[in-house]
């Protein structure tokens, strides 16, 4: 084999030389030994070709690229994306579960309370007590020179408990008052006692006090008595009570009572007749 033939063979298969570098080096070494025996000058050409072969692999496979490291497969890339999205999804799912548990607990609690109230209503059939003012007298009603009024009212009140299985305890701390045109005339208290099932109790109340009515309001009161022959009074009451259901005593609540009373006059020298009486009742927890 001469130098020209070897050069043609080398130029015709450069890719094979790049892929089989080790075998090419062995071939060139053998060729160099044979060629140096016949033509020593051809040894420089062989060295030149060998330098090209050694430089070629570095140009095809740069050192910065790791060709041996495998690329991630599509399934691995998908799994990594799923892991990134899994953490916020799991936190949202925990929040949703917590919210659902809270709502469910509230619903169950409301249903339980409603069922208990319904059962108690069906068993005891509660009814609102009734109150009425049957009689009103004035033992004292005087006006001083400075328009200060001293008033003492005696009321007879009837309290009715229409319930068959419910008792009522009237406790301490009650407050009663009598008003005229927004001005409080006197105050008193409701007695402490227990009212049983289907019981009617007549209570005598005493309200006394002093207040400065004012010259203008006093003239209005006198004109109303002369023109219409009636006086409108407002009685208000706040009484703490405890309801007894069978043997069970419920927590303390307050009865709010307000009565509009019409009398013929306000004078201790004249007999007072009760024209009308209308009471409203309200329960305050």
mmCIF file with all atom_site columns, C-alpha atoms in Angstrom, residues 108-126 166 245 248 250 285:
data_model
loop_
_atom_site.group_PDB
_atom_site.id
_atom_site.type_symbol
_atom_site.label_atom_id
_atom_site.label_alt_id
_atom_site.label_comp_id
_atom_site.label_asym_id
_atom_site.label_entity_id
_atom_site.label_seq_id
_atom_site.pdbx_PDB_ins_code
_atom_site.Cartn_x
_atom_site.Cartn_y
_atom_site.Cartn_z
_atom_site.occupancy
_atom_site.B_iso_or_equiv
_atom_site.pdbx_formal_charge
_atom_site.auth_seq_id
_atom_site.auth_comp_id
_atom_site.auth_asym_id
_atom_site.auth_atom_id
_atom_site.pdbx_PDB_model_num
ATOM 1  C CA . UNK A 1 108 ? -75.472 18.284 63.590 1.00 0.00 ? 108 UNK A CA 1
ATOM 2  C CA . UNK A 1 109 ? -75.472 20.630 66.616 1.00 0.00 ? 109 UNK A CA 1
ATOM 3  C CA . UNK A 1 110 ? -78.310 22.722 65.188 1.00 0.00 ? 110 UNK A CA 1
ATOM 4  C CA . UNK A 1 111 ? -80.321 19.614 64.409 1.00 0.00 ? 111 UNK A CA 1
ATOM 5  C CA . UNK A 1 112 ? -79.736 18.256 67.935 1.00 0.00 ? 112 UNK A CA 1
ATOM 6  C CA . UNK A 1 113 ? -80.811 21.544 69.567 1.00 0.00 ? 113 UNK A CA 1
ATOM 7  C CA . UNK A 1 114 ? -83.865 21.773 67.336 1.00 0.00 ? 114 UNK A CA 1
ATOM 8  C CA . UNK A 1 115 ? -84.834 18.188 68.112 1.00 0.00 ? 115 UNK A CA 1
ATOM 9  C CA . UNK A 1 116 ? -84.453 18.798 71.870 1.00 0.00 ? 116 UNK A CA 1
ATOM 10 C CA . UNK A 1 117 ? -86.550 21.962 71.759 1.00 0.00 ? 117 UNK A CA 1
ATOM 11 C CA . UNK A 1 118 ? -89.172 20.187 69.678 1.00 0.00 ? 118 UNK A CA 1
ATOM 12 C CA . UNK A 1 119 ? -89.389 17.276 72.113 1.00 0.00 ? 119 UNK A CA 1
ATOM 13 C CA . UNK A 1 120 ? -89.670 19.629 75.104 1.00 0.00 ? 120 UNK A CA 1
ATOM 14 C CA . UNK A 1 121 ? -92.390 21.623 73.361 1.00 0.00 ? 121 UNK A CA 1
ATOM 15 C CA . UNK A 1 122 ? -94.391 18.495 72.556 1.00 0.00 ? 122 UNK A CA 1
ATOM 16 C CA . UNK A 1 123 ? -94.046 17.169 76.098 1.00 0.00 ? 123 UNK A CA 1
ATOM 17 C CA . UNK A 1 124 ? -94.694 20.342 78.146 1.00 0.00 ? 124 UNK A CA 1
ATOM 18 C CA . UNK A 1 125 ? -96.741 22.501 75.729 1.00 0.00 ? 125 UNK A CA 1
ATOM 19 C CA . UNK A 1 126 ? -95.486 25.837 77.189 1.00 0.00 ? 126 UNK A CA 1
ATOM 20 C CA . UNK A 1 166 ? -94.468 24.225 84.151 1.00 0.00 ? 166 UNK A CA 1
ATOM 21 C CA . UNK A 1 245 ? -89.980 21.855 83.670 1.00 0.00 ? 245 UNK A CA 1
ATOM 22 C CA . UNK A 1 248 ? -85.671 20.445 85.816 1.00 0.00 ? 248 UNK A CA 1
ATOM 23 C CA . UNK A 1 250 ? -83.863 26.191 83.704 1.00 0.00 ? 250 UNK A CA 1
ATOM 24 C CA . UNK A 1 285 ? -82.583 35.960 78.059 1.00 0.00 ? 285 UNK A CA 1
#
